[in-house]
Amino acid sequence: ADYFRANNMPYEIVAFEKADEVVAAYDAGRCDVYTTDASGLYAQRLKLTNPGDHMVLPEIISKEPLGPVVRQGDDEWFNIAKWTLNAMLNAEELGVTSENVDEMKSSDNPSIKRLLGVEGAFGEAIGLPNDWAYAIIKNVGNYEESFNANVG
């Protein structure tokens, strides 16, 4: 609603109980646009009769990063999952990618040095080697890389 209001775009909400009902209505032409988080849009687009006839617009109108879910009561695993997500988000913000992570280990930026385990001992505090975030970024990528590879 905020995006439409800020851009002086009129809209009428057409609400449905289930996601599949929304997709069916949009596919049948009952709705002109369909909005949800980006991962949902990419996933739901695959259910359309002609997915290639539809596009997910590049504008991000809200930020709802996807995150991990872990079983309640496993605090150690929860901390590792939480800090892994944070590391991937920080890497994206700092411009650290799976392609440049080796080069970035020699960065002068203290935030990058801490992230990659070059300085500090954060890994030890959560029971991991200090280069744990480096290994994740090297093998999986930052948040954007992981999102694009698996969702977008």
PDB file of C-alpha atoms in Angstrom:
ATOM      1  CA  ALA A   1       0.000   0.000   0.000  1.00  0.00           C
ATOM      2  CA  ASP A   2       2.803   2.433   0.874  1.00  0.00           C
ATOM      3  CA  TYR A   3       4.519   1.907  -2.477  1.00  0.00           C
ATOM      4  CA  PHE A   4       1.338   2.590  -4.433  1.00  0.00           C
ATOM      5  CA  ARG A   5       0.476   5.614  -2.292  1.00  0.00           C
ATOM      6  CA  ALA A   6       4.004   7.056  -2.554  1.00  0.00           C
ATOM      7  CA  ASN A   7       3.892   6.702  -6.347  1.00  0.00           C
ATOM      8  CA  ASN A   8       0.334   8.014  -6.744  1.00  0.00           C
ATOM      9  CA  MET A   9      -0.821   4.684  -8.163  1.00  0.00           C
ATOM     10  CA  PRO A  10      -4.430   3.685  -7.612  1.00  0.00           C
ATOM     11  CA  TYR A  11      -5.089   0.092  -6.606  1.00  0.00           C
ATOM     12  CA  GLU A  12      -7.885  -2.096  -5.376  1.00  0.00           C
ATOM     13  CA  ILE A  13      -7.118  -4.986  -3.076  1.00  0.00           C
ATOM     14  CA  VAL A  14      -8.528  -8.315  -4.190  1.00  0.00           C
ATOM     15  CA  ALA A  15      -8.041 -10.697  -1.271  1.00  0.00           C
ATOM     16  CA  PHE A  16      -7.954 -14.473  -1.355  1.00  0.00           C
ATOM     17  CA  GLU A  17      -7.588 -17.018   1.386  1.00  0.00           C
ATOM     18  CA  LYS A  18      -4.971 -19.238  -0.262  1.00  0.00           C
ATOM     19  CA  ALA A  19      -1.945 -18.541  -2.449  1.00  0.00           C
ATOM     20  CA  ASP A  20      -3.149 -20.937  -5.159  1.00  0.00           C
ATOM     21  CA  GLU A  21      -6.414 -18.958  -5.407  1.00  0.00           C
ATOM     22  CA  VAL A  22      -4.404 -15.774  -5.984  1.00  0.00           C
ATOM     23  CA  VAL A  23      -2.339 -17.417  -8.714  1.00  0.00           C
ATOM     24  CA  ALA A  24      -5.468 -18.791 -10.419  1.00  0.00           C
ATOM     25  CA  ALA A  25      -7.187 -15.379 -10.324  1.00  0.00           C
ATOM     26  CA  TYR A  26      -4.107 -13.602 -11.664  1.00  0.00           C
ATOM     27  CA  ASP A  27      -3.633 -16.250 -14.372  1.00  0.00           C
ATOM     28  CA  ALA A  28      -7.289 -15.873 -15.388  1.00  0.00           C
ATOM     29  CA  GLY A  29      -6.916 -12.086 -15.718  1.00  0.00           C
ATOM     30  CA  ARG A  30      -8.989 -11.206 -12.647  1.00  0.00           C
ATOM     31  CA  CYS A  31      -6.022  -9.263 -11.254  1.00  0.00           C
ATOM     32  CA  ASP A  32      -3.590  -6.967 -13.076  1.00  0.00           C
ATOM     33  CA  VAL A  33      -0.736  -7.378 -10.616  1.00  0.00           C
ATOM     34  CA  TYR A  34       0.259  -9.786  -7.890  1.00  0.00           C
ATOM     35  CA  THR A  35       2.499  -8.761  -5.024  1.00  0.00           C
ATOM     36  CA  THR A  36       4.243 -10.767  -2.350  1.00  0.00           C
ATOM     37  CA  ASP A  37       7.873 -11.283  -1.384  1.00  0.00           C
ATOM     38  CA  ALA A  38      10.235 -11.785  -4.323  1.00  0.00           C
ATOM     39  CA  SER A  39      10.850 -15.464  -3.631  1.00  0.00           C
ATOM     40  CA  GLY A  40       7.105 -16.076  -3.590  1.00  0.00           C
ATOM     41  CA  LEU A  41       6.658 -14.252  -6.887  1.00  0.00           C
ATOM     42  CA  TYR A  42       9.321 -16.343  -8.600  1.00  0.00           C
ATOM     43  CA  ALA A  43       7.897 -19.558  -7.176  1.00  0.00           C
ATOM     44  CA  GLN A  44       4.265 -18.730  -7.985  1.00  0.00           C
ATOM     45  CA  ARG A  45       5.123 -17.570 -11.498  1.00  0.00           C
ATOM     46  CA  LEU A  46       6.094 -21.153 -12.308  1.00  0.00           C
ATOM     47  CA  LYS A  47       2.457 -22.188 -11.703  1.00  0.00           C
ATOM     48  CA  LEU A  48       1.082 -19.861 -14.398  1.00  0.00           C
ATOM     49  CA  THR A  49      -0.159 -21.247 -17.690  1.00  0.00           C
ATOM     50  CA  ASN A  50       2.557 -19.329 -19.561  1.00  0.00           C
ATOM     51  CA  PRO A  51       5.227 -18.327 -16.990  1.00  0.00           C
ATOM     52  CA  GLY A  52       7.405 -16.722 -19.667  1.00  0.00           C
ATOM     53  CA  ASP A  53       4.651 -14.204 -20.438  1.00  0.00           C
ATOM     54  CA  HIS A  54       4.995 -12.697 -16.944  1.00  0.00           C
ATOM     55  CA  MET A  55       7.856 -10.898 -15.239  1.00  0.00           C
ATOM     56  CA  VAL A  56       8.846 -10.122 -11.702  1.00  0.00           C
ATOM     57  CA  LEU A  57       9.613  -6.420 -11.629  1.00  0.00           C
ATOM     58  CA  PRO A  58      13.023  -5.416 -10.253  1.00  0.00           C
ATOM     59  CA  GLU A  59      11.664  -2.815  -7.824  1.00  0.00           C
ATOM     60  CA  ILE A  60      11.764  -3.981  -4.233  1.00  0.00           C
ATOM     61  CA  ILE A  61       8.792  -2.447  -2.466  1.00  0.00           C
ATOM     62  CA  SER A  62       9.447  -4.012   0.937  1.00  0.00           C
ATOM     63  CA  LYS A  63      12.326  -5.831   2.578  1.00  0.00           C
ATOM     64  CA  GLU A  64      11.529  -9.261   3.910  1.00  0.00           C
ATOM     65  CA  PRO A  65      14.710 -11.301   3.780  1.00  0.00           C
ATOM     66  CA  LEU A  66      14.236 -15.024   4.004  1.00  0.00           C
ATOM     67  CA  GLY A  67      15.861 -16.689   6.927  1.00  0.00           C
ATOM     68  CA  PRO A  68      16.485 -20.072   8.427  1.00  0.00           C
ATOM     69  CA  VAL A  69      14.195 -21.849  10.843  1.00  0.00           C
ATOM     70  CA  VAL A  70      15.510 -24.223  13.474  1.00  0.00           C
ATOM     71  CA  ARG A  71      13.946 -26.482  16.071  1.00  0.00           C
ATOM     72  CA  GLN A  72      13.164 -24.763  19.354  1.00  0.00           C
ATOM     73  CA  GLY A  73      15.482 -25.647  22.199  1.00  0.00           C
ATOM     74  CA  ASP A  74      18.654 -26.118  20.152  1.00  0.00           C
ATOM     75  CA  ASP A  75      20.284 -22.840  21.100  1.00  0.00           C
ATOM     76  CA  GLU A  76      23.703 -23.679  19.666  1.00  0.00           C
ATOM     77  CA  TRP A  77      22.246 -24.501  16.225  1.00  0.00           C
ATOM     78  CA  PHE A  78      19.966 -21.442  16.424  1.00  0.00           C
ATOM     79  CA  ASN A  79      22.997 -19.188  17.021  1.00  0.00           C
ATOM     80  CA  ILE A  80      24.935 -20.745  14.145  1.00  0.00           C
ATOM     81  CA  ALA A  81      21.955 -20.359  11.768  1.00  0.00           C
ATOM     82  CA  LYS A  82      21.301 -16.769  12.921  1.00  0.00           C
ATOM     83  CA  TRP A  83      24.934 -15.703  12.555  1.00  0.00           C
ATOM     84  CA  THR A  84      25.228 -17.449   9.188  1.00  0.00           C
ATOM     85  CA  LEU A  85      22.328 -15.372   7.859  1.00  0.00           C
ATOM     86  CA  ASN A  86      23.830 -12.218   9.363  1.00  0.00           C
ATOM     87  CA  ALA A  87      27.207 -13.002   7.802  1.00  0.00           C
ATOM     88  CA  MET A  88      25.645 -13.514   4.358  1.00  0.00           C
ATOM     89  CA  LEU A  89      23.711 -10.227   4.646  1.00  0.00           C
ATOM     90  CA  ASN A  90      26.818  -8.372   5.853  1.00  0.00           C
ATOM     91  CA  ALA A  91      28.887  -9.832   3.039  1.00  0.00           C
ATOM     92  CA  GLU A  92      26.355  -8.555   0.510  1.00  0.00           C
ATOM     93  CA  GLU A  93      26.352  -5.078   2.088  1.00  0.00           C
ATOM     94  CA  LEU A  94      30.158  -5.014   2.152  1.00  0.00           C
ATOM     95  CA  GLY A  95      30.493  -6.206  -1.447  1.00  0.00           C
ATOM     96  CA  VAL A  96      32.083  -9.535  -0.515  1.00  0.00           C
ATOM     97  CA  THR A  97      31.142 -12.312  -2.942  1.00  0.00           C
ATOM     98  CA  SER A  98      32.143 -15.899  -3.578  1.00  0.00           C
ATOM     99  CA  GLU A  99      34.200 -14.600  -6.498  1.00  0.00           C
ATOM    100  CA  ASN A 100      36.182 -11.966  -4.578  1.00  0.00           C
ATOM    101  CA  VAL A 101      36.284 -13.403  -1.037  1.00  0.00           C
ATOM    102  CA  ASP A 102      39.925 -14.490  -1.327  1.00  0.00           C
ATOM    103  CA  GLU A 103      40.972 -11.038  -2.490  1.00  0.00           C
ATOM    104  CA  MET A 104      38.839  -9.375   0.212  1.00  0.00           C
ATOM    105  CA  LYS A 105      40.775 -11.158   2.967  1.00  0.00           C
ATOM    106  CA  SER A 106      43.489  -8.528   2.417  1.00  0.00           C
ATOM    107  CA  SER A 107      41.037  -5.604   2.622  1.00  0.00           C
ATOM    108  CA  ASP A 108      41.848  -2.671   4.891  1.00  0.00           C
ATOM    109  CA  ASN A 109      38.212  -2.517   6.017  1.00  0.00           C
ATOM    110  CA  PRO A 110      38.025  -3.774   9.625  1.00  0.00           C
ATOM    111  CA  SER A 111      34.434  -4.979   9.153  1.00  0.00           C
ATOM    112  CA  ILE A 112      35.529  -7.181   6.247  1.00  0.00           C
ATOM    113  CA  LYS A 113      38.520  -8.453   8.220  1.00  0.00           C
ATOM    114  CA  ARG A 114      36.268  -9.436  11.149  1.00  0.00           C
ATOM    115  CA  LEU A 115      33.683 -11.003   8.830  1.00  0.00           C
ATOM    116  CA  LEU A 116      36.279 -13.185   7.129  1.00  0.00           C
ATOM    117  CA  GLY A 117      38.071 -14.139  10.359  1.00  0.00           C
ATOM    118  CA  VAL A 118      41.260 -12.251   9.568  1.00  0.00           C
ATOM    119  CA  GLU A 119      40.849 -10.245  12.795  1.00  0.00           C
ATOM    120  CA  GLY A 120      39.104 -11.028  16.046  1.00  0.00           C
ATOM    121  CA  ALA A 121      37.894 -14.318  17.452  1.00  0.00           C
ATOM    122  CA  PHE A 122      34.145 -14.232  16.847  1.00  0.00           C
ATOM    123  CA  GLY A 123      34.025 -17.779  15.543  1.00  0.00           C
ATOM    124  CA  GLU A 124      35.291 -19.084  18.857  1.00  0.00           C
ATOM    125  CA  ALA A 125      32.412 -17.344  20.652  1.00  0.00           C
ATOM    126  CA  ILE A 126      29.877 -19.448  18.737  1.00  0.00           C
ATOM    127  CA  GLY A 127      31.896 -22.660  18.653  1.00  0.00           C
ATOM    128  CA  LEU A 128      33.194 -22.339  15.096  1.00  0.00           C
ATOM    129  CA  PRO A 129      36.575 -21.680  13.491  1.00  0.00           C
ATOM    130  CA  ASN A 130      37.263 -17.979  13.008  1.00  0.00           C
ATOM    131  CA  ASP A 131      37.066 -18.322   9.227  1.00  0.00           C
ATOM    132  CA  TRP A 132      33.556 -19.856   9.309  1.00  0.00           C
ATOM    133  CA  ALA A 133      31.965 -16.923   7.446  1.00  0.00           C
ATOM    134  CA  TYR A 134      34.741 -17.009   4.841  1.00  0.00           C
ATOM    135  CA  ALA A 135      33.942 -20.693   4.189  1.00  0.00           C
ATOM    136  CA  ILE A 136      30.211 -19.967   3.828  1.00  0.00           C
ATOM    137  CA  ILE A 137      30.754 -17.058   1.445  1.00  0.00           C
ATOM    138  CA  LYS A 138      33.348 -18.978  -0.575  1.00  0.00           C
ATOM    139  CA  ASN A 139      31.108 -22.037  -0.981  1.00  0.00           C
ATOM    140  CA  VAL A 140      27.562 -20.608  -0.921  1.00  0.00           C
ATOM    141  CA  GLY A 141      27.978 -16.896  -1.608  1.00  0.00           C
ATOM    142  CA  ASN A 142      26.580 -13.828   0.065  1.00  0.00           C
ATOM    143  CA  TYR A 143      22.811 -13.435   0.587  1.00  0.00           C
ATOM    144  CA  GLU A 144      22.180 -12.049  -2.910  1.00  0.00           C
ATOM    145  CA  GLU A 145      24.194 -14.805  -4.589  1.00  0.00           C
ATOM    146  CA  SER A 146      22.377 -17.504  -2.627  1.00  0.00           C
ATOM    147  CA  PHE A 147      18.989 -15.911  -3.330  1.00  0.00           C
ATOM    148  CA  ASN A 148      19.672 -15.630  -7.053  1.00  0.00           C
ATOM    149  CA  ALA A 149      20.975 -19.185  -7.281  1.00  0.00           C
ATOM    150  CA  ASN A 150      18.087 -20.750  -5.385  1.00  0.00           C
ATOM    151  CA  VAL A 151      15.064 -18.460  -5.713  1.00  0.00           C
ATOM    152  CA  GLY A 152      15.506 -15.673  -8.239  1.00  0.00           C
TER     153      GLY A 152
END
